[in-house]
Amino acid sequence: MPPPPSRPPTVGVPGEPRRAALVGLLNLSGLGLGYVALRHWWSAVACWVAVGGLLAVALPVEPSGVPGAAVAAFVVVVLAAALDGARRGLRTPVPPFLRRPMLALPLAFLLLAVPASGAVAYDAARGEAVQQALLERLEEADELVDSARDDDFEEAKSSYRKALGVYADIGGRHADSRAGKLVPDRLYAYYRAVAKPYDGKDYCAAVEPLRHLRTVPGTVDREVLGRLADWPNERLARSWFECGMKQLGSDSEGESNRQLADLLDTFPESPHARRVQTAVRQHIKSRTGALEGTRTCDVADELTRVSATVDGLPGGTGAALRGDAEQAVEKGAFACGVHEFEEKRFSSARTKLTRFAADYGKSPLADRARDIAIAAEIAQRRPQAGRSLPAKKAPSGARMPLTISNDGQGSVEILYTGPVTGKVTIGGCKDCTVYPSRAEAVQKACKDSSKKYPKTTLRLPAGEYHILYKRNRAGTISSLNTTYANGTRVRAGYTYTGCTYVTRGLGIQ
């Protein structure tokens, strides 16, 4: 007797739509239970493989979720299994307990909750994964800020910007997340870290970090920033003022120029901007007083840089300070030249005071500068002329004539200093020649009655004088000396004469 078949025959069995629907619904659970009811094991295994593949892709749960292609492929498999199960269940018997409609259909619908509840649980797990990922990103940004806190701002700038990008993204796109609700506090810590130089009263170092913080509202929404949006303003204004005043007149004058100018341009109504005019004027006054010290020329250079800063100040502030700055520069230029003379640096004194007289020709100090420049030039050849500054005022009393004739072809400039200081120029003598020796010149110079020697007369108070003769090279042999210095004493009641000439090998005498 042959063994019974493994399952009931399907040929000749009448179709039953309710059974087909039941099997299809069971397969919609994604677990292949319809195939299990039909005892179609290979198809059931195929469904289990599909479920296993989906779980392999979905677990562990990632913030990005399951790839859309994997979900679409699983849906296709489930729908295909439902349709195929319904086709097979139309004529294939199922276990007896599934033949009862009151039990089978509710069970089938109940099993549909399996994939639905799985999707809900997965979505919840994915949401938690997103929260954890955001918290991790927030923590990484916090670490960047903490590590950059003690670094120079230029070196730390890239770390700060990277951290700020994270705060902006989480605070803007994920504001309702646990990490998003922490962003305002993190931003406050960020601001304090960036502005650390300000808290340490290093105002020059604080300028760039605070300027950076003023740009943050361009990256982070103002609603997220709240009061932090305007937090840097007063601090930056103070930093610009303190740093600008600290650097005023220093070698970094371009920077100080910009510090104070930026303050006046950006926060013109701030209390710090209103302090600039008074503070700079007081600084000019103080440094002008320092011209009488030992660093006269350094102070003069400083005042020149202060003036350049004042020229760069906008609005009425610069205009109000310009007169004070220009007067200070004038005093500094003159004082520096005098200081160089007193320190026996005669070449420098001559250059500076000559330039002063040219630049400030209408200054009441211009004539005095010319006198000291003359004395400095004489002292370059005759140091005795630099033992003291030229007299400020000519002495009263009689003056003695000193007539000087020129027995040389080139013109002669005569510089003199003593009780009075000055210079004159005597024209050249066209008919005059170079004497072969000094002895011959002493006998013949300025004594030829047939020649008309150019001459000039100086009227000098009694006293000791230092004189420098400078002959134009056009009237000399190029290899000869063209300058000659000597000293003389003028006594009251005498008349003096002098003669300049050129001797071969000795030059002007």
Short mmCIF file of C-alpha atoms in Angstrom, two decimals:
data_model
loop_
_atom_site.label_atom_id
_atom_site.label_comp_id
_atom_site.label_asym_id
_atom_site.label_seq_id
_atom_site.Cartn_x
_atom_site.Cartn_y
_atom_site.Cartn_z
CA MET A 1 0.00 0.00 0.00
CA PRO A 2 1.66 3.36 -1.07
CA PRO A 3 2.32 6.14 1.60
CA PRO A 4 -0.06 9.12 1.77
CA PRO A 5 0.94 12.38 -0.02
CA SER A 6 2.82 15.05 1.93
CA ARG A 7 0.02 17.59 1.40
CA PRO A 8 -3.56 17.52 0.13
CA PRO A 9 -4.03 17.48 -3.62
CA THR A 10 -4.77 20.81 -5.31
CA VAL A 11 -6.04 19.55 -8.62
CA GLY A 12 -9.73 19.55 -8.65
CA VAL A 13 -10.02 21.51 -5.39
CA PRO A 14 -12.50 24.37 -5.83
CA GLY A 15 -11.05 27.96 -5.54
CA GLU A 16 -11.69 29.80 -2.28
CA PRO A 17 -11.09 33.59 -2.44
CA ARG A 18 -11.19 33.99 1.35
CA ARG A 19 -8.35 31.55 1.75
CA ALA A 20 -6.39 33.29 -0.98
CA ALA A 21 -6.86 36.61 0.85
CA LEU A 22 -5.81 35.01 4.14
CA VAL A 23 -2.59 33.60 2.68
CA GLY A 24 -1.82 36.91 0.99
CA LEU A 25 -2.37 38.83 4.24
CA LEU A 26 -0.14 36.38 6.13
CA ASN A 27 2.65 36.97 3.61
CA LEU A 28 2.24 40.76 3.93
CA SER A 29 3.72 40.44 7.41
CA GLY A 30 7.03 39.89 5.64
CA LEU A 31 7.62 36.65 7.58
CA GLY A 32 6.39 34.26 4.87
CA LEU A 33 3.65 32.88 7.20
CA GLY A 34 1.30 32.38 4.25
CA TYR A 35 3.83 29.99 2.71
CA VAL A 36 4.16 28.25 6.08
CA ALA A 37 0.36 27.73 6.13
CA LEU A 38 0.58 26.28 2.62
CA ARG A 39 3.65 24.22 3.62
CA HIS A 40 5.53 25.80 0.72
CA TRP A 41 8.84 25.81 2.57
CA TRP A 42 11.23 27.06 -0.10
CA SER A 43 9.15 30.14 -0.65
CA ALA A 44 8.98 30.71 3.12
CA VAL A 45 12.78 30.40 3.32
CA ALA A 46 13.05 33.00 0.55
CA CYS A 47 10.95 35.41 2.63
CA TRP A 48 13.10 34.76 5.70
CA VAL A 49 16.25 35.44 3.68
CA ALA A 50 14.75 38.76 2.55
CA VAL A 51 13.93 39.66 6.17
CA GLY A 52 17.44 38.67 7.25
CA GLY A 53 18.99 40.78 4.50
CA LEU A 54 16.92 43.79 5.54
CA LEU A 55 17.93 43.33 9.18
CA ALA A 56 21.59 43.00 8.18
CA VAL A 57 21.38 46.34 6.39
CA ALA A 58 19.31 48.06 9.09
CA LEU A 59 21.26 46.95 12.15
CA PRO A 60 22.95 48.39 14.02
CA VAL A 61 20.73 51.45 13.74
CA GLU A 62 22.48 54.40 12.08
CA PRO A 63 21.31 58.03 12.03
CA SER A 64 21.10 57.86 8.25
CA GLY A 65 18.59 54.96 8.44
CA VAL A 66 18.17 52.14 5.94
CA PRO A 67 19.16 52.85 2.34
CA GLY A 68 16.10 53.50 0.20
CA ALA A 69 17.10 50.82 -2.32
CA ALA A 70 17.07 48.16 0.40
CA VAL A 71 13.62 49.21 1.61
CA ALA A 72 12.26 49.28 -1.95
CA ALA A 73 13.67 45.83 -2.67
CA PHE A 74 12.09 44.41 0.51
CA VAL A 75 8.72 45.95 -0.31
CA VAL A 76 8.86 44.40 -3.77
CA VAL A 77 9.64 40.99 -2.24
CA VAL A 78 6.77 41.28 0.29
CA LEU A 79 4.26 42.35 -2.36
CA ALA A 80 5.40 39.59 -4.68
CA ALA A 81 5.09 37.07 -1.83
CA ALA A 82 1.58 38.34 -1.01
CA LEU A 83 0.42 38.03 -4.60
CA ASP A 84 2.08 34.65 -5.08
CA GLY A 85 0.67 33.40 -1.76
CA ALA A 86 -2.83 34.53 -2.71
CA ARG A 87 -2.48 32.71 -6.03
CA ARG A 88 -1.30 29.54 -4.37
CA GLY A 89 -3.86 29.77 -1.52
CA LEU A 90 -6.76 30.02 -3.92
CA ARG A 91 -6.76 26.24 -4.35
CA THR A 92 -4.34 24.94 -1.73
CA PRO A 93 -5.80 23.82 1.61
CA VAL A 94 -4.53 25.33 4.87
CA PRO A 95 -4.41 23.85 8.40
CA PRO A 96 -7.86 23.33 9.97
CA PHE A 97 -7.57 26.18 12.53
CA LEU A 98 -7.00 28.65 9.69
CA ARG A 99 -10.18 27.55 8.00
CA ARG A 100 -12.26 29.34 10.61
CA PRO A 101 -12.85 32.89 9.31
CA MET A 102 -13.51 34.30 12.76
CA LEU A 103 -10.02 33.23 13.84
CA ALA A 104 -7.93 33.30 10.68
CA LEU A 105 -8.65 36.78 9.34
CA PRO A 106 -8.19 38.64 12.65
CA LEU A 107 -4.93 36.71 13.11
CA ALA A 108 -3.76 37.72 9.65
CA PHE A 109 -4.54 41.39 10.29
CA LEU A 110 -2.92 41.15 13.72
CA LEU A 111 0.28 39.81 12.17
CA LEU A 112 0.40 42.86 9.88
CA ALA A 113 1.24 44.84 13.01
CA VAL A 114 4.60 43.02 13.13
CA PRO A 115 6.27 44.97 10.30
CA ALA A 116 4.42 48.15 11.30
CA SER A 117 5.57 47.94 14.91
CA GLY A 118 9.06 47.05 13.69
CA ALA A 119 9.12 50.16 11.53
CA VAL A 120 7.93 52.29 14.47
CA ALA A 121 10.56 50.79 16.78
CA TYR A 122 13.25 51.24 14.16
CA ASP A 123 12.26 54.85 13.60
CA ALA A 124 12.46 55.47 17.34
CA ALA A 125 15.87 53.81 17.48
CA ARG A 126 17.00 55.85 14.50
CA GLY A 127 15.80 59.04 16.20
CA GLU A 128 17.85 58.18 19.26
CA ALA A 129 20.84 57.45 17.05
CA VAL A 130 20.43 60.88 15.47
CA GLN A 131 20.29 62.47 18.92
CA GLN A 132 23.46 60.69 19.99
CA ALA A 133 25.22 61.61 16.76
CA LEU A 134 24.33 65.28 17.27
CA LEU A 135 25.53 65.15 20.85
CA GLU A 136 28.80 63.62 19.68
CA ARG A 137 29.23 66.35 17.08
CA LEU A 138 28.53 68.95 19.76
CA GLU A 139 31.11 67.38 22.04
CA GLU A 140 33.71 67.36 19.26
CA ALA A 141 33.04 71.06 18.62
CA ASP A 142 33.40 71.76 22.35
CA GLU A 143 36.76 69.99 22.34
CA LEU A 144 37.92 72.13 19.42
CA VAL A 145 37.03 75.29 21.33
CA ASP A 146 38.69 74.08 24.53
CA SER A 147 41.89 73.11 22.73
CA ALA A 148 42.07 76.46 20.90
CA ARG A 149 41.31 78.60 23.95
CA ASP A 150 44.96 79.18 24.90
CA ASP A 151 46.33 79.46 21.35
CA ASP A 152 47.03 82.61 19.36
CA PHE A 153 43.88 83.60 17.51
CA GLU A 154 45.45 83.35 14.06
CA GLU A 155 46.55 79.79 14.82
CA ALA A 156 43.20 78.88 16.41
CA LYS A 157 41.00 80.54 13.77
CA SER A 158 40.42 77.40 11.71
CA SER A 159 39.40 75.41 14.82
CA TYR A 160 37.03 78.16 15.92
CA ARG A 161 35.42 78.36 12.50
CA LYS A 162 34.97 74.60 12.33
CA ALA A 163 33.35 74.55 15.77
CA LEU A 164 31.14 77.50 14.85
CA GLY A 165 29.95 75.66 11.74
CA VAL A 166 28.84 72.75 13.92
CA TYR A 167 27.01 75.05 16.35
CA ALA A 168 25.30 76.85 13.48
CA ASP A 169 24.18 73.59 11.85
CA ILE A 170 22.87 72.00 15.04
CA GLY A 171 21.29 75.20 16.34
CA GLY A 172 19.63 75.93 13.00
CA ARG A 173 18.65 72.57 11.48
CA HIS A 174 18.26 70.59 14.72
CA ALA A 175 17.11 73.24 17.14
CA ASP A 176 14.56 70.89 18.81
CA SER A 177 17.07 68.10 19.43
CA ARG A 178 18.73 67.58 22.79
CA ALA A 179 21.97 68.87 21.28
CA GLY A 180 20.19 71.82 19.70
CA LYS A 181 18.88 72.95 23.07
CA LEU A 182 22.45 72.99 24.39
CA VAL A 183 23.77 75.20 21.57
CA PRO A 184 23.02 78.60 23.22
CA ASP A 185 25.13 77.67 26.24
CA ARG A 186 27.88 76.33 24.00
CA LEU A 187 27.85 79.55 21.98
CA TYR A 188 28.28 81.58 25.17
CA ALA A 189 31.29 79.43 26.07
CA TYR A 190 32.55 79.89 22.50
CA TYR A 191 32.33 83.68 22.78
CA ARG A 192 34.16 83.69 26.10
CA ALA A 193 36.90 81.43 24.73
CA VAL A 194 37.45 83.56 21.61
CA ALA A 195 37.42 86.77 23.66
CA LYS A 196 39.86 85.45 26.28
CA PRO A 197 42.51 88.13 25.45
CA TYR A 198 39.94 90.79 26.35
CA ASP A 199 39.33 89.25 29.74
CA GLY A 200 43.10 89.31 30.24
CA LYS A 201 43.14 93.04 29.32
CA ASP A 202 45.34 92.32 26.30
CA TYR A 203 43.35 94.75 24.22
CA CYS A 204 45.53 94.71 21.10
CA ALA A 205 45.35 90.92 20.93
CA ALA A 206 41.59 91.08 21.56
CA VAL A 207 40.76 93.19 18.50
CA GLU A 208 40.81 90.47 15.83
CA PRO A 209 38.94 87.86 17.94
CA LEU A 210 36.24 90.39 18.74
CA ARG A 211 35.97 91.43 15.11
CA HIS A 212 35.48 87.76 14.30
CA LEU A 213 32.69 87.51 16.87
CA ARG A 214 30.88 90.41 15.21
CA THR A 215 30.68 88.30 12.05
CA VAL A 216 29.06 85.33 13.82
CA PRO A 217 25.48 86.56 13.17
CA GLY A 218 26.25 86.00 9.49
CA THR A 219 26.73 82.30 10.25
CA VAL A 220 24.43 81.61 13.22
CA ASP A 221 20.80 82.73 13.28
CA ARG A 222 20.22 85.75 15.54
CA GLU A 223 17.37 83.92 17.26
CA VAL A 224 19.84 81.27 18.34
CA LEU A 225 22.42 83.86 19.42
CA GLY A 226 20.02 86.05 21.37
CA ARG A 227 21.96 88.69 23.32
CA LEU A 228 25.26 87.29 22.08
CA ALA A 229 24.66 88.97 18.70
CA ASP A 230 25.62 92.36 20.23
CA TRP A 231 27.91 90.97 22.95
CA PRO A 232 31.24 91.91 21.22
CA ASN A 233 30.34 95.52 20.40
CA GLU A 234 31.22 97.33 23.62
CA ARG A 235 34.25 95.11 24.15
CA LEU A 236 35.54 95.78 20.64
CA ALA A 237 35.03 99.52 21.06
CA ARG A 238 37.05 99.50 24.26
CA SER A 239 39.76 97.31 22.73
CA TRP A 240 40.10 99.64 19.75
CA PHE A 241 40.44 102.62 22.09
CA GLU A 242 42.87 101.04 24.54
CA CYS A 243 45.03 99.48 21.85
CA GLY A 244 44.96 102.58 19.66
CA MET A 245 46.11 104.76 22.54
CA LYS A 246 48.75 102.24 23.58
CA GLN A 247 50.20 102.13 20.08
CA LEU A 248 49.77 105.84 19.37
CA GLY A 249 53.08 107.13 18.06
CA SER A 250 54.76 103.73 18.17
CA ASP A 251 56.54 102.09 15.26
CA SER A 252 53.27 100.29 14.46
CA GLU A 253 51.57 103.65 13.77
CA GLY A 254 49.65 102.24 10.80
CA GLU A 255 47.92 99.81 13.12
CA SER A 256 47.18 102.44 15.77
CA ASN A 257 45.87 104.71 13.00
CA ARG A 258 43.40 102.02 12.03
CA GLN A 259 42.47 101.13 15.60
CA LEU A 260 41.24 104.62 16.45
CA ALA A 261 39.87 105.26 12.97
CA ASP A 262 37.93 101.98 13.04
CA LEU A 263 36.51 102.92 16.43
CA LEU A 264 35.30 106.27 15.15
CA ASP A 265 33.93 104.75 11.95
CA THR A 266 32.18 101.78 13.57
CA PHE A 267 31.00 103.11 16.93
CA PRO A 268 31.01 106.91 16.52
CA GLU A 269 28.49 107.43 19.33
CA SER A 270 30.11 105.09 21.84
CA PRO A 271 31.63 106.48 25.07
CA HIS A 272 35.03 105.24 23.93
CA ALA A 273 34.80 107.17 20.64
CA ARG A 274 33.97 110.35 22.56
CA ARG A 275 37.17 109.90 24.61
CA VAL A 276 39.48 109.86 21.59
CA GLN A 277 39.84 113.59 21.05
CA THR A 278 40.68 114.40 24.67
CA ALA A 279 43.00 111.42 25.06
CA VAL A 280 44.98 112.12 21.89
CA ARG A 281 45.31 115.83 22.70
CA GLN A 282 46.62 114.98 26.16
CA HIS A 283 49.04 112.48 24.64
CA ILE A 284 50.37 115.12 22.24
CA LYS A 285 50.83 117.56 25.11
CA SER A 286 52.61 114.98 27.24
CA ARG A 287 54.98 113.86 24.50
CA THR A 288 55.73 117.44 23.49
CA GLY A 289 56.88 118.05 27.05
CA ALA A 290 59.19 115.03 26.75
CA LEU A 291 61.17 116.80 23.99
CA GLU A 292 63.30 118.33 26.72
CA GLY A 293 64.51 114.89 27.84
CA THR A 294 67.37 112.71 26.65
CA ARG A 295 65.40 111.02 23.84
CA THR A 296 64.51 114.19 21.97
CA CYS A 297 64.76 112.82 18.44
CA ASP A 298 62.91 109.62 19.34
CA VAL A 299 60.09 111.71 20.78
CA ALA A 300 60.12 113.91 17.68
CA ASP A 301 59.73 110.83 15.47
CA GLU A 302 56.93 109.65 17.73
CA LEU A 303 55.11 112.96 17.35
CA THR A 304 55.44 112.67 13.58
CA ARG A 305 53.75 109.28 13.73
CA VAL A 306 51.04 110.69 16.02
CA SER A 307 50.39 113.37 13.41
CA ALA A 308 50.02 110.68 10.74
CA THR A 309 47.49 108.95 12.98
CA VAL A 310 45.57 112.19 13.46
CA ASP A 311 45.48 112.72 9.68
CA GLY A 312 43.76 109.33 9.37
CA LEU A 313 41.03 110.03 11.94
CA PRO A 314 37.61 110.59 10.35
CA GLY A 315 35.15 113.38 10.90
CA GLY A 316 35.54 116.28 13.27
CA THR A 317 37.91 114.46 15.60
CA GLY A 318 40.79 114.52 13.14
CA ALA A 319 40.11 118.13 12.16
CA ALA A 320 40.04 119.24 15.80
CA LEU A 321 43.39 117.60 16.57
CA ARG A 322 45.28 118.45 13.39
CA GLY A 323 46.52 121.87 14.58
CA ASP A 324 47.89 120.46 17.85
CA ALA A 325 49.61 117.62 16.02
CA GLU A 326 51.24 119.88 13.43
CA GLN A 327 52.56 122.26 16.08
CA ALA A 328 53.97 119.33 18.01
CA VAL A 329 55.72 118.00 14.91
CA GLU A 330 57.24 121.44 14.25
CA LYS A 331 58.53 121.71 17.82
CA GLY A 332 59.88 118.17 17.63
CA ALA A 333 61.73 118.77 14.37
CA PHE A 334 63.43 121.87 15.76
CA ALA A 335 64.21 120.30 19.14
CA CYS A 336 65.74 117.25 17.46
CA GLY A 337 68.07 119.39 15.37
CA VAL A 338 69.17 121.34 18.44
CA HIS A 339 69.68 118.09 20.36
CA GLU A 340 71.90 116.71 17.60
CA PHE A 341 74.00 119.89 17.75
CA GLU A 342 74.39 119.65 21.51
CA GLU A 343 75.42 116.00 21.14
CA LYS A 344 78.14 117.11 18.65
CA ARG A 345 76.48 115.29 15.76
CA PHE A 346 76.97 118.30 13.54
CA SER A 347 76.20 116.71 10.17
CA SER A 348 72.85 115.45 11.40
CA ALA A 349 72.09 118.77 13.08
CA ARG A 350 72.85 120.68 9.90
CA THR A 351 70.64 118.41 7.79
CA LYS A 352 67.70 118.49 10.18
CA LEU A 353 67.74 122.20 10.82
CA THR A 354 68.23 123.10 7.17
CA ARG A 355 65.20 120.97 6.36
CA PHE A 356 63.28 122.60 9.20
CA ALA A 357 63.99 126.09 7.86
CA ALA A 358 62.82 125.00 4.42
CA ASP A 359 59.68 123.22 5.64
CA TYR A 360 58.69 125.85 8.21
CA GLY A 361 59.87 129.04 6.59
CA LYS A 362 57.19 131.13 8.32
CA SER A 363 57.91 129.67 11.74
CA PRO A 364 59.37 132.06 14.34
CA LEU A 365 62.02 129.39 14.85
CA ALA A 366 63.12 129.36 11.20
CA ASP A 367 65.83 132.03 11.60
CA ARG A 368 67.15 130.36 14.72
CA ALA A 369 67.29 127.03 12.87
CA ARG A 370 69.30 128.63 10.06
CA ASP A 371 71.82 130.07 12.54
CA ILE A 372 72.34 126.72 14.27
CA ALA A 373 72.62 124.97 10.90
CA ILE A 374 75.36 127.47 9.92
CA ALA A 375 77.21 126.84 13.18
CA ALA A 376 76.87 123.08 12.68
CA GLU A 377 78.33 123.28 9.18
CA ILE A 378 81.29 125.30 10.45
CA ALA A 379 81.74 122.85 13.34
CA GLN A 380 82.05 119.97 10.89
CA ARG A 381 85.37 121.54 9.83
CA ARG A 382 86.17 123.45 13.01
CA PRO A 383 84.78 121.66 16.12
CA GLN A 384 85.42 124.70 18.30
CA ALA A 385 82.43 126.31 16.59
CA GLY A 386 80.18 123.68 18.18
CA ARG A 387 81.17 124.18 21.79
CA SER A 388 77.87 125.97 22.40
CA LEU A 389 74.78 127.02 20.51
CA PRO A 390 74.90 130.33 18.65
CA ALA A 391 73.67 133.29 20.63
CA LYS A 392 69.93 133.79 20.38
CA LYS A 393 70.25 137.58 20.41
CA ALA A 394 73.00 139.85 19.09
CA PRO A 395 74.79 141.83 21.79
CA SER A 396 74.32 145.56 21.96
CA GLY A 397 77.13 148.03 21.52
CA ALA A 398 79.57 148.96 18.80
CA ARG A 399 80.27 146.82 15.77
CA MET A 400 83.55 146.58 13.94
CA PRO A 401 83.80 146.33 10.16
CA LEU A 402 85.38 143.25 8.60
CA THR A 403 85.92 143.72 4.87
CA ILE A 404 86.69 140.56 2.93
CA SER A 405 87.90 140.65 -0.71
CA ASN A 406 87.99 137.72 -3.14
CA ASP A 407 91.16 137.18 -5.19
CA GLY A 408 89.90 134.02 -6.87
CA GLN A 409 87.87 133.19 -9.92
CA GLY A 410 85.13 131.26 -8.14
CA SER A 411 82.57 132.85 -5.87
CA VAL A 412 83.07 132.35 -2.14
CA GLU A 413 80.39 131.70 0.48
CA ILE A 414 81.46 132.83 3.95
CA LEU A 415 79.79 131.33 7.01
CA TYR A 416 80.56 132.80 10.43
CA THR A 417 79.40 132.23 13.99
CA GLY A 418 80.25 133.92 17.28
CA PRO A 419 78.39 136.71 19.03
CA VAL A 420 76.39 136.84 15.80
CA THR A 421 75.89 134.18 13.12
CA GLY A 422 75.30 134.49 9.41
CA LYS A 423 76.61 133.96 5.92
CA VAL A 424 77.42 136.06 2.85
CA THR A 425 78.56 135.31 -0.69
CA ILE A 426 81.28 137.20 -2.59
CA GLY A 427 81.31 136.99 -6.37
CA GLY A 428 84.28 135.62 -8.31
CA CYS A 429 87.14 137.67 -9.71
CA LYS A 430 87.38 137.01 -13.46
CA ASP A 431 90.94 138.35 -13.84
CA CYS A 432 92.33 136.55 -10.81
CA THR A 433 94.48 133.41 -10.98
CA VAL A 434 95.78 130.64 -8.76
CA TYR A 435 98.97 131.56 -6.88
CA PRO A 436 101.80 129.05 -7.16
CA SER A 437 102.59 129.25 -3.43
CA ARG A 438 101.23 130.64 -0.23
CA ALA A 439 104.25 132.89 0.25
CA GLU A 440 103.58 134.61 -3.05
CA ALA A 441 99.87 134.86 -2.25
CA VAL A 442 100.63 136.59 1.06
CA GLN A 443 102.65 139.21 -0.79
CA LYS A 444 100.36 139.79 -3.75
CA ALA A 445 96.77 138.67 -2.98
CA CYS A 446 94.20 141.46 -3.17
CA LYS A 447 96.97 144.06 -3.73
CA ASP A 448 96.87 144.59 -7.50
CA SER A 449 95.42 148.08 -7.94
CA SER A 450 94.57 147.32 -11.55
CA LYS A 451 92.05 144.69 -10.50
CA LYS A 452 88.64 145.28 -9.02
CA TYR A 453 88.28 142.63 -6.35
CA PRO A 454 84.72 141.65 -5.34
CA LYS A 455 84.29 142.26 -1.62
CA THR A 456 81.79 142.48 1.20
CA THR A 457 81.82 144.11 4.62
CA LEU A 458 80.54 142.44 7.78
CA ARG A 459 79.82 144.54 10.86
CA LEU A 460 80.53 142.35 13.86
CA PRO A 461 80.27 142.86 17.61
CA ALA A 462 83.46 142.20 19.53
CA GLY A 463 84.16 138.56 20.33
CA GLU A 464 85.58 135.29 19.06
CA TYR A 465 84.40 134.10 15.66
CA HIS A 466 84.68 130.88 13.67
CA ILE A 467 84.59 131.29 9.90
CA LEU A 468 84.15 128.80 7.06
CA TYR A 469 85.07 129.77 3.47
CA LYS A 470 83.41 127.73 0.70
CA ARG A 471 84.64 128.44 -2.81
CA ASN A 472 82.69 127.51 -5.91
CA ARG A 473 84.54 124.67 -7.68
CA ALA A 474 84.12 126.45 -11.03
CA GLY A 475 86.91 128.80 -10.01
CA THR A 476 89.35 126.21 -8.69
CA ILE A 477 91.38 123.27 -9.84
CA SER A 478 89.20 120.23 -9.11
CA SER A 479 91.84 118.52 -7.00
CA LEU A 480 92.17 121.47 -4.65
CA ASN A 481 90.40 122.00 -1.35
CA THR A 482 87.32 124.14 -1.79
CA THR A 483 86.67 124.89 1.90
CA TYR A 484 88.78 126.49 4.59
CA ALA A 485 87.96 127.24 8.22
CA ASN A 486 89.71 129.41 10.76
CA GLY A 487 89.02 131.49 13.82
CA THR A 488 89.53 135.12 14.64
CA ARG A 489 88.89 137.54 17.46
CA VAL A 490 87.28 140.90 16.83
CA ARG A 491 88.21 143.63 19.31
CA ALA A 492 86.35 146.84 19.91
CA GLY A 493 87.66 149.92 18.12
CA TYR A 494 89.47 148.09 15.31
CA THR A 495 88.85 147.77 11.59
CA TYR A 496 89.53 144.41 9.96
CA THR A 497 90.23 143.28 6.43
CA GLY A 498 90.56 139.85 4.91
CA CYS A 499 91.42 138.33 1.54
CA THR A 500 90.54 134.96 0.07
CA TYR A 501 92.72 133.44 -2.61
CA VAL A 502 93.64 130.10 -4.11
CA THR A 503 97.10 128.55 -4.01
CA ARG A 504 98.19 125.57 -6.01
CA GLY A 505 98.29 122.46 -3.83
CA LEU A 506 96.59 124.14 -0.84
CA GLY A 507 93.32 125.33 -2.30
CA ILE A 508 91.39 128.19 -0.73
CA GLN A 509 93.11 130.36 1.88
#
